[in-house]
Amino acid sequence: MIPRRKPRFYKGELKDILRSILSGKFLDGEHIERFRKEFADYIGTGYAIPACSGRNAMELILEGLNLNKGDEIILPAYTLKDLVRLIQEKGLVVRLADIEEDTFNVDPAAIEKKITERTKVVMVTHLFGLPCNIEEITGIAERHNVDVIEDCTHALGAVYKGKRVGSFGRAGFFSFEATKPVNTFGGGMVVTNDGGIASTAESVVKGYPFDRGSVLTKTGYAYLERLMVATQLFSLLNLCFVFGFTGKILSKLYLFLHSRARARYTRFTNLQAFLGIRQLSDLDERNEGRNRTALKLTERLNSDPDTGFLPQGYGEGRIFYFYVIRAVIRGELERIRKRMLLRGVDVGIKEEITDDCSLIADGVDHYPVVKNVFGSAVQLPVYDGLRDKDLDFIVKALKRSLK
Ligand SMILES: Cc1ncc(COP(=O)(O)O)c(C=O)c1O
């Protein structure tokens, strides 16, 4: 069985974790400062402030912008729904914008239509690792005197016209959750050139407690997932899912593993920084490897015009956090997924990929492109270590599952 995602570990990682526990430098230590510096240099910003998750990093930025209740923030209607909830909990008003048909990224024209005199922020996502049209969006924002925040949780290492994503807006944020290109078992980062945002974020995170237990718990979940996908346990769960014995068990399991990242507000630890430094050092190389895998997948999909699938636009400078395609046949995603599972390939669909936020934010559904994409998107496996024969296997399963 080929799983849809695989938490990444490097050789010797477990030894590093044990050494850190034994040395007494698990929580605080010199790696934190070094990781901040190296991360900021890598992105090209003046400051980088570690947070306990991507979601927390977004909250820290909002805190630093000194917004007032009732201020409006524009978000893509196709993004993680937790973001909408967290923003609304702060008394801010979320306005959504539709996405582009081919990139699944937010449509700049749709953003401009949503700007009012109460709009303070436009938050964009570089979805699945593909940079959005950030130049046009920052242009619109400047004209309307609105700040841009970049959600780079899917796009660490992606480049837009020679600059790393995260360095275009007033601030940006990243995630180091277990399946991200840099995995520190939960964790996030704020990046900015704005001293005010940096010092607010800094003082808020200093108030969080260091918590060994929550880092170890997240590490444990990631190792458990890894063990599951490497053993028959995973196939067994999949079969339960296919035959409906346990309803949506697999889907629930993935969503549960994902929700661990926001379990508690704790401080980013020295051990996490150590793991981050290690993975940042070969990030570009690994991203290139994933890009090569994704290109091979695209070639195999494109070689047959009857495939019935449209891959997300390639886009220069992108990285592949997720490889997402649209099934041309609509309304049958569950059936396609079951057929894929029976053929030995696990794929993600609907909210397992990302959310259609229209109903939670607006109570109505008037984003036709999001609706179409949400109802037809399929996430294929594209992590490190997939071999050519695995890709052939995936594409064959896909073509057969359509018939
Ligand atoms: C689009 C998007 N934004 C933000 C986040 C939040 O990141 P985290 O899980 O580290 O809180 C995620 C999670 O993957 C995401 O998909």
Short mmCIF file of C-alpha atoms and ligand atoms in Angstrom, two decimals:
data_model
loop_
_atom_site.label_atom_id
_atom_site.label_comp_id
_atom_site.label_asym_id
_atom_site.label_seq_id
_atom_site.Cartn_x
_atom_site.Cartn_y
_atom_site.Cartn_z
CA MET A 1 0.00 0.00 0.00
CA ILE A 2 1.37 3.43 -0.93
CA PRO A 3 0.33 5.94 1.77
CA ARG A 4 -0.69 9.47 0.83
CA ARG A 5 1.78 11.08 3.26
CA LYS A 6 4.78 10.04 5.28
CA PRO A 7 6.27 11.97 8.21
CA ARG A 8 9.93 12.61 7.38
CA PHE A 9 12.82 11.52 9.57
CA TYR A 10 16.52 11.63 8.90
CA LYS A 11 19.06 8.97 9.69
CA GLY A 12 20.28 9.26 13.26
CA GLU A 13 17.37 11.45 14.34
CA LEU A 14 16.23 9.21 17.17
CA LYS A 15 19.77 9.19 18.57
CA ASP A 16 19.83 13.00 18.42
CA ILE A 17 16.54 13.17 20.31
CA LEU A 18 17.73 10.79 23.03
CA ARG A 19 21.04 12.63 23.35
CA SER A 20 19.19 15.91 23.77
CA ILE A 21 16.97 14.46 26.51
CA LEU A 22 19.98 13.07 28.37
CA SER A 23 22.10 16.22 28.02
CA GLY A 24 19.55 18.38 29.82
CA LYS A 25 19.48 20.79 26.84
CA PHE A 26 16.14 19.62 25.54
CA LEU A 27 14.18 22.75 26.34
CA ASP A 28 16.36 25.86 26.21
CA GLY A 29 19.74 26.31 24.60
CA GLU A 30 21.92 27.84 21.93
CA HIS A 31 20.26 26.11 18.94
CA ILE A 32 17.17 28.34 19.19
CA GLU A 33 19.09 31.52 18.41
CA ARG A 34 21.03 29.84 15.62
CA PHE A 35 17.89 28.44 13.98
CA ARG A 36 16.23 31.86 14.05
CA LYS A 37 19.22 33.47 12.40
CA GLU A 38 19.63 30.78 9.74
CA PHE A 39 15.92 30.74 8.99
CA ALA A 40 15.72 34.53 8.60
CA ASP A 41 18.79 34.48 6.33
CA TYR A 42 17.30 31.67 4.26
CA ILE A 43 14.00 33.51 3.70
CA GLY A 44 15.62 36.92 3.39
CA THR A 45 13.93 38.74 6.26
CA GLY A 46 15.36 40.66 9.19
CA TYR A 47 13.60 38.61 11.88
CA ALA A 48 12.40 35.07 12.46
CA ILE A 49 10.52 34.22 15.66
CA PRO A 50 9.75 30.56 16.48
CA ALA A 51 6.17 29.71 17.47
CA CYS A 52 4.45 26.53 18.60
CA SER A 53 2.64 25.97 15.28
CA GLY A 54 1.82 27.64 11.98
CA ARG A 55 -1.55 28.66 13.42
CA ASN A 56 0.09 30.19 16.45
CA ALA A 57 2.56 32.06 14.19
CA MET A 58 -0.41 33.60 12.34
CA GLU A 59 -1.96 34.68 15.65
CA LEU A 60 1.31 36.30 16.73
CA ILE A 61 1.40 38.36 13.53
CA LEU A 62 -2.20 39.51 14.00
CA GLU A 63 -1.34 40.51 17.56
CA GLY A 64 1.54 42.61 16.27
CA LEU A 65 -0.67 44.46 13.77
CA ASN A 66 -2.77 46.02 16.57
CA LEU A 67 -6.07 45.39 14.84
CA ASN A 68 -9.41 46.48 16.28
CA LYS A 69 -12.58 44.45 16.64
CA GLY A 70 -14.59 44.63 13.43
CA ASP A 71 -11.53 45.12 11.20
CA GLU A 72 -11.67 42.97 8.09
CA ILE A 73 -9.21 40.37 6.81
CA ILE A 74 -9.44 38.89 3.34
CA LEU A 75 -8.57 35.19 3.01
CA PRO A 76 -8.74 32.70 0.15
CA ALA A 77 -12.00 30.72 0.41
CA TYR A 78 -9.93 27.55 -0.11
CA THR A 79 -7.64 27.25 2.91
CA LEU A 80 -7.44 25.69 6.37
CA LYS A 81 -10.73 26.40 8.13
CA ASP A 82 -9.04 26.68 11.55
CA LEU A 83 -7.52 29.96 10.38
CA VAL A 84 -10.98 31.43 9.84
CA ARG A 85 -12.08 30.30 13.28
CA LEU A 86 -8.98 31.70 15.01
CA ILE A 87 -9.38 35.06 13.27
CA GLN A 88 -13.08 35.28 14.11
CA GLU A 89 -12.34 34.45 17.76
CA LYS A 90 -10.32 37.66 17.90
CA GLY A 91 -13.37 39.69 16.94
CA LEU A 92 -12.06 40.29 13.40
CA VAL A 93 -14.24 39.86 10.33
CA VAL A 94 -13.20 37.34 7.68
CA ARG A 95 -13.99 38.13 4.04
CA LEU A 96 -13.28 35.42 1.52
CA ALA A 97 -12.05 35.61 -2.05
CA ASP A 98 -12.45 32.98 -4.76
CA ILE A 99 -9.48 31.13 -6.27
CA GLU A 100 -8.06 30.63 -9.76
CA GLU A 101 -9.19 27.62 -11.77
CA ASP A 102 -5.72 26.38 -12.71
CA THR A 103 -3.48 27.27 -9.73
CA PHE A 104 -6.05 26.89 -6.90
CA ASN A 105 -4.44 30.02 -5.45
CA VAL A 106 -6.39 33.13 -4.53
CA ASP A 107 -7.50 35.28 -7.46
CA PRO A 108 -6.10 38.85 -7.19
CA ALA A 109 -9.16 40.32 -8.93
CA ALA A 110 -11.42 38.60 -6.39
CA ILE A 111 -9.36 40.12 -3.56
CA GLU A 112 -9.72 43.63 -4.96
CA LYS A 113 -13.50 43.26 -5.16
CA LYS A 114 -13.63 42.40 -1.43
CA ILE A 115 -11.65 45.41 -0.18
CA THR A 116 -13.68 47.91 1.83
CA GLU A 117 -12.65 50.82 4.07
CA ARG A 118 -12.60 48.35 7.01
CA THR A 119 -10.09 46.00 5.31
CA LYS A 120 -6.77 45.96 7.12
CA VAL A 121 -5.13 42.76 5.93
CA VAL A 122 -5.01 40.49 2.90
CA MET A 123 -3.77 37.04 3.87
CA VAL A 124 -2.64 34.86 0.97
CA THR A 125 -1.66 31.19 0.88
CA HIS A 126 0.98 29.72 -1.43
CA LEU A 127 -1.19 26.66 -1.75
CA PHE A 128 0.41 23.20 -1.89
CA GLY A 129 3.78 24.93 -2.48
CA LEU A 130 2.84 26.96 -5.56
CA PRO A 131 3.57 30.69 -5.09
CA CYS A 132 0.45 32.79 -5.60
CA ASN A 133 0.51 35.93 -7.75
CA ILE A 134 2.12 37.85 -4.90
CA GLU A 135 3.39 40.74 -7.04
CA GLU A 136 -0.06 41.67 -8.25
CA ILE A 137 -1.53 41.17 -4.77
CA THR A 138 1.04 43.40 -3.03
CA GLY A 139 0.36 45.99 -5.74
CA ILE A 140 -3.39 45.91 -5.00
CA ALA A 141 -2.71 46.04 -1.25
CA GLU A 142 -0.43 49.07 -1.60
CA ARG A 143 -3.02 50.93 -3.65
CA HIS A 144 -5.58 50.36 -0.90
CA ASN A 145 -3.17 50.83 2.01
CA VAL A 146 -3.72 47.30 3.30
CA ASP A 147 -1.13 44.88 4.79
CA VAL A 148 -0.28 41.55 3.20
CA ILE A 149 0.43 38.45 5.31
CA GLU A 150 1.80 35.38 3.56
CA ASP A 151 0.72 31.93 4.72
CA CYS A 152 3.79 29.93 3.68
CA THR A 153 2.95 26.78 5.64
CA HIS A 154 2.94 24.76 2.40
CA ALA A 155 5.78 26.53 0.70
CA LEU A 156 9.05 26.54 2.63
CA GLY A 157 11.76 27.06 0.02
CA ALA A 158 9.47 28.19 -2.82
CA VAL A 159 10.74 31.17 -4.83
CA TYR A 160 8.83 33.88 -6.69
CA LYS A 161 10.84 35.92 -9.21
CA GLY A 162 14.11 35.26 -7.40
CA LYS A 163 12.87 35.89 -3.84
CA ARG A 164 11.72 33.35 -1.29
CA VAL A 165 8.06 33.39 -0.39
CA GLY A 166 7.63 34.86 3.07
CA SER A 167 9.70 37.93 2.20
CA PHE A 168 7.03 39.82 0.20
CA GLY A 169 4.38 40.78 2.72
CA ARG A 170 4.53 42.72 5.98
CA ALA A 171 4.99 39.30 7.61
CA GLY A 172 4.76 35.60 6.77
CA PHE A 173 4.45 32.34 8.65
CA PHE A 174 5.60 28.74 8.32
CA SER A 175 4.74 25.36 9.84
CA PHE A 176 7.07 22.56 10.95
CA GLU A 177 4.40 19.94 11.50
CA ALA A 178 5.42 16.29 10.94
CA THR A 179 4.76 16.03 7.19
CA LYS A 180 6.18 19.44 6.26
CA PRO A 181 9.58 19.69 4.47
CA VAL A 182 11.12 20.76 7.79
CA ASN A 183 9.65 18.59 10.53
CA THR A 184 10.31 19.63 14.12
CA PHE A 185 7.31 17.68 15.45
CA GLY A 186 5.07 20.71 15.57
CA GLY A 187 6.30 24.27 15.58
CA GLY A 188 6.08 27.30 13.36
CA MET A 189 7.88 30.51 12.49
CA VAL A 190 6.99 34.17 12.02
CA VAL A 191 9.17 36.02 9.49
CA THR A 192 9.13 39.78 9.05
CA ASN A 193 11.21 42.89 8.48
CA ASP A 194 8.96 44.80 10.84
CA GLY A 195 10.59 45.39 14.23
CA GLY A 196 7.22 46.04 15.91
CA ILE A 197 5.70 42.72 14.82
CA ALA A 198 8.91 40.92 15.76
CA SER A 199 9.08 42.34 19.27
CA THR A 200 5.37 41.71 19.97
CA ALA A 201 5.70 38.09 18.79
CA GLU A 202 8.86 37.74 20.85
CA SER A 203 7.31 38.97 24.07
CA VAL A 204 4.18 36.82 23.64
CA VAL A 205 6.14 33.60 23.07
CA LYS A 206 8.40 34.37 26.04
CA GLY A 207 5.28 34.07 28.18
CA TYR A 208 4.61 30.50 26.96
CA PRO A 209 5.93 27.67 29.15
CA PHE A 210 8.55 25.23 27.91
CA ASP A 211 6.84 21.85 27.84
CA ARG A 212 8.82 18.68 27.27
CA GLY A 213 5.65 16.55 27.35
CA SER A 214 3.91 18.21 24.42
CA VAL A 215 7.00 17.93 22.15
CA LEU A 216 7.44 14.28 23.07
CA THR A 217 3.75 13.59 22.49
CA LYS A 218 3.90 15.11 19.00
CA THR A 219 7.09 13.17 18.30
CA GLY A 220 5.34 10.01 19.46
CA TYR A 221 2.38 10.60 17.12
CA ALA A 222 4.68 11.16 14.16
CA TYR A 223 6.61 7.96 14.91
CA LEU A 224 3.35 6.10 15.33
CA GLU A 225 2.13 7.31 11.93
CA ARG A 226 5.43 6.33 10.38
CA LEU A 227 5.21 2.88 11.95
CA MET A 228 1.63 2.55 10.77
CA VAL A 229 2.43 3.35 7.16
CA ALA A 230 5.43 1.02 7.20
CA THR A 231 3.45 -1.96 8.47
CA GLN A 232 0.34 -3.93 7.67
CA LEU A 233 -1.56 -1.94 10.28
CA PHE A 234 -2.01 0.82 7.74
CA SER A 235 -3.30 -1.55 5.06
CA LEU A 236 -5.66 -3.09 7.57
CA LEU A 237 -7.12 0.29 8.51
CA ASN A 238 -7.50 1.09 4.84
CA LEU A 239 -9.39 -2.09 4.23
CA CYS A 240 -11.69 -1.32 7.16
CA PHE A 241 -12.32 1.98 5.46
CA VAL A 242 -12.96 0.48 2.05
CA PHE A 243 -15.48 -1.98 3.39
CA GLY A 244 -17.08 0.60 5.62
CA PHE A 245 -16.67 -1.35 8.90
CA THR A 246 -15.46 1.70 10.73
CA GLY A 247 -16.87 4.56 8.70
CA LYS A 248 -14.39 7.32 8.06
CA ILE A 249 -11.74 6.03 10.44
CA LEU A 250 -8.75 6.81 8.26
CA SER A 251 -9.91 10.27 7.43
CA LYS A 252 -10.57 10.97 11.12
CA LEU A 253 -7.15 9.63 12.04
CA TYR A 254 -5.36 11.98 9.64
CA LEU A 255 -7.37 14.96 10.83
CA PHE A 256 -6.63 14.01 14.44
CA LEU A 257 -2.88 13.74 13.76
CA HIS A 258 -3.01 17.13 12.10
CA SER A 259 -4.93 18.80 14.92
CA ARG A 260 -2.18 17.83 17.41
CA ALA A 261 -0.18 20.84 16.22
CA ARG A 262 -2.45 23.29 17.97
CA ALA A 263 -3.02 21.34 21.15
CA ARG A 264 -1.31 23.83 23.49
CA TYR A 265 0.59 27.11 23.57
CA THR A 266 4.13 26.12 24.45
CA ARG A 267 7.59 27.44 23.62
CA PHE A 268 9.65 26.19 20.71
CA THR A 269 12.41 24.08 22.24
CA ASN A 270 16.14 23.73 21.76
CA LEU A 271 15.67 20.19 20.47
CA GLN A 272 13.20 21.37 17.83
CA ALA A 273 15.63 24.10 16.78
CA PHE A 274 18.39 21.50 16.49
CA LEU A 275 16.20 19.36 14.21
CA GLY A 276 15.23 22.45 12.21
CA ILE A 277 18.84 23.51 11.59
CA ARG A 278 19.70 20.04 10.40
CA GLN A 279 16.80 19.90 7.93
CA LEU A 280 17.17 23.47 6.68
CA SER A 281 20.71 22.62 5.59
CA ASP A 282 19.56 20.14 2.92
CA LEU A 283 16.08 21.56 2.28
CA ASP A 284 16.76 22.83 -1.27
CA GLU A 285 18.17 19.50 -2.30
CA ARG A 286 15.16 17.65 -0.92
CA ASN A 287 12.71 20.09 -2.49
CA GLU A 288 14.42 19.54 -5.84
CA GLY A 289 14.06 15.80 -5.38
CA ARG A 290 10.33 16.17 -4.75
CA ASN A 291 10.00 18.45 -7.75
CA ARG A 292 11.63 15.79 -9.94
CA THR A 293 9.20 13.19 -8.61
CA ALA A 294 6.26 15.53 -9.25
CA LEU A 295 7.43 16.23 -12.80
CA LYS A 296 7.65 12.53 -13.51
CA LEU A 297 4.14 12.11 -12.17
CA THR A 298 2.92 14.95 -14.40
CA GLU A 299 4.59 13.42 -17.46
CA ARG A 300 2.89 10.12 -16.77
CA LEU A 301 -0.49 11.79 -16.28
CA ASN A 302 -0.13 14.01 -19.33
CA SER A 303 1.00 11.23 -21.61
CA ASP A 304 -2.58 10.02 -21.83
CA PRO A 305 -5.10 12.70 -22.78
CA ASP A 306 -7.89 10.46 -21.58
CA THR A 307 -6.59 10.37 -18.02
CA GLY A 308 -9.45 12.60 -16.98
CA PHE A 309 -7.28 14.50 -14.50
CA LEU A 310 -5.86 18.01 -14.52
CA PRO A 311 -2.76 18.63 -12.36
CA GLN A 312 -2.39 21.94 -10.48
CA GLY A 313 -0.33 24.35 -12.63
CA TYR A 314 3.40 23.73 -12.31
CA GLY A 315 4.66 27.29 -11.82
CA GLU A 316 8.30 28.32 -11.69
CA GLY A 317 9.92 28.28 -8.26
CA ARG A 318 7.29 26.09 -6.69
CA ILE A 319 7.88 23.23 -4.29
CA PHE A 320 5.63 20.23 -3.87
CA TYR A 321 4.13 19.98 -0.43
CA PHE A 322 1.11 18.29 -1.98
CA TYR A 323 0.55 17.03 -5.52
CA VAL A 324 -3.08 17.82 -6.22
CA ILE A 325 -5.05 17.09 -9.36
CA ARG A 326 -8.64 17.67 -10.34
CA ALA A 327 -10.77 14.75 -11.37
CA VAL A 328 -12.71 15.81 -14.43
CA ILE A 329 -15.50 13.44 -13.41
CA ARG A 330 -17.26 15.18 -10.52
CA GLY A 331 -19.24 14.02 -7.56
CA GLU A 332 -17.57 10.64 -7.33
CA LEU A 333 -14.56 11.34 -5.20
CA GLU A 334 -15.40 8.79 -2.53
CA ARG A 335 -15.81 6.12 -5.17
CA ILE A 336 -12.51 7.01 -6.83
CA ARG A 337 -10.77 6.92 -3.46
CA LYS A 338 -12.17 3.51 -2.56
CA ARG A 339 -11.11 2.15 -5.92
CA MET A 340 -7.62 3.57 -5.44
CA LEU A 341 -7.37 2.02 -1.97
CA LEU A 342 -8.39 -1.35 -3.33
CA ARG A 343 -5.61 -0.99 -5.90
CA GLY A 344 -3.10 -0.18 -3.17
CA VAL A 345 -2.84 3.63 -3.29
CA ASP A 346 -4.11 5.94 -0.57
CA VAL A 347 -5.15 9.43 -1.75
CA GLY A 348 -6.60 12.48 0.01
CA ILE A 349 -9.89 14.13 -0.90
CA LYS A 350 -12.01 17.09 0.24
CA GLU A 351 -11.17 18.46 3.73
CA GLU A 352 -8.24 16.05 4.06
CA ILE A 353 -6.54 18.29 1.47
CA THR A 354 -7.87 21.66 2.52
CA ASP A 355 -11.22 23.27 3.31
CA ASP A 356 -13.97 25.05 1.46
CA CYS A 357 -14.33 27.86 4.04
CA SER A 358 -17.35 29.54 2.50
CA LEU A 359 -19.95 28.06 4.82
CA ILE A 360 -18.12 28.82 8.06
CA ALA A 361 -17.11 32.34 7.12
CA ASP A 362 -20.12 33.62 5.23
CA GLY A 363 -22.87 31.12 6.00
CA VAL A 364 -23.47 30.93 2.25
CA ASP A 365 -21.65 29.38 -0.59
CA HIS A 366 -20.88 31.70 -3.47
CA TYR A 367 -17.38 30.85 -4.57
CA PRO A 368 -17.94 28.78 -7.70
CA VAL A 369 -14.29 27.95 -8.37
CA VAL A 370 -13.67 26.82 -4.78
CA LYS A 371 -16.79 24.71 -4.94
CA ASN A 372 -15.60 23.02 -8.13
CA VAL A 373 -12.04 22.48 -6.95
CA PHE A 374 -13.12 21.22 -3.50
CA GLY A 375 -15.48 18.78 -5.16
CA SER A 376 -12.93 17.41 -7.60
CA ALA A 377 -9.46 17.66 -6.01
CA VAL A 378 -7.46 14.51 -5.32
CA GLN A 379 -4.12 14.54 -3.49
CA LEU A 380 -1.61 11.99 -4.74
CA PRO A 381 1.47 10.78 -2.83
CA VAL A 382 4.62 12.81 -3.64
CA TYR A 383 7.04 12.48 -0.71
CA ASP A 384 10.75 11.61 -0.55
CA GLY A 385 11.60 8.04 -1.41
CA LEU A 386 8.93 7.28 -4.04
CA ARG A 387 10.51 5.23 -6.83
CA ASP A 388 9.70 5.29 -10.56
CA LYS A 389 7.85 2.01 -10.22
CA ASP A 390 5.72 3.51 -7.42
CA LEU A 391 4.80 6.39 -9.73
CA ASP A 392 3.84 3.96 -12.51
CA PHE A 393 1.76 2.09 -9.96
CA ILE A 394 -0.01 5.26 -8.79
CA VAL A 395 -0.85 6.43 -12.32
CA LYS A 396 -2.04 2.99 -13.38
CA ALA A 397 -4.30 2.79 -10.31
CA LEU A 398 -5.63 6.25 -11.10
CA LYS A 399 -6.47 5.47 -14.71
CA ARG A 400 -8.18 2.23 -13.75
CA SER A 401 -10.11 3.88 -10.93
CA LEU A 402 -11.74 6.21 -13.42
CA LYS A 403 -13.18 3.52 -15.59
C1 LIG B 1 -3.03 26.48 4.59
C2 LIG B 1 -2.57 26.23 5.99
N1 LIG B 1 -2.34 27.27 6.80
C3 LIG B 1 -1.92 27.11 8.07
C4 LIG B 1 -1.68 25.85 8.59
C5 LIG B 1 -1.30 25.71 10.03
O1 LIG B 1 -0.10 25.06 10.32
P1 LIG B 1 0.04 24.23 11.70
O2 LIG B 1 -0.56 22.88 11.47
O3 LIG B 1 1.51 24.16 11.96
O4 LIG B 1 -0.67 25.00 12.74
C6 LIG B 1 -1.88 24.73 7.76
C7 LIG B 1 -1.58 23.39 8.24
O5 LIG B 1 -1.02 22.58 7.53
C8 LIG B 1 -2.36 24.92 6.44
O6 LIG B 1 -2.62 23.87 5.64
#
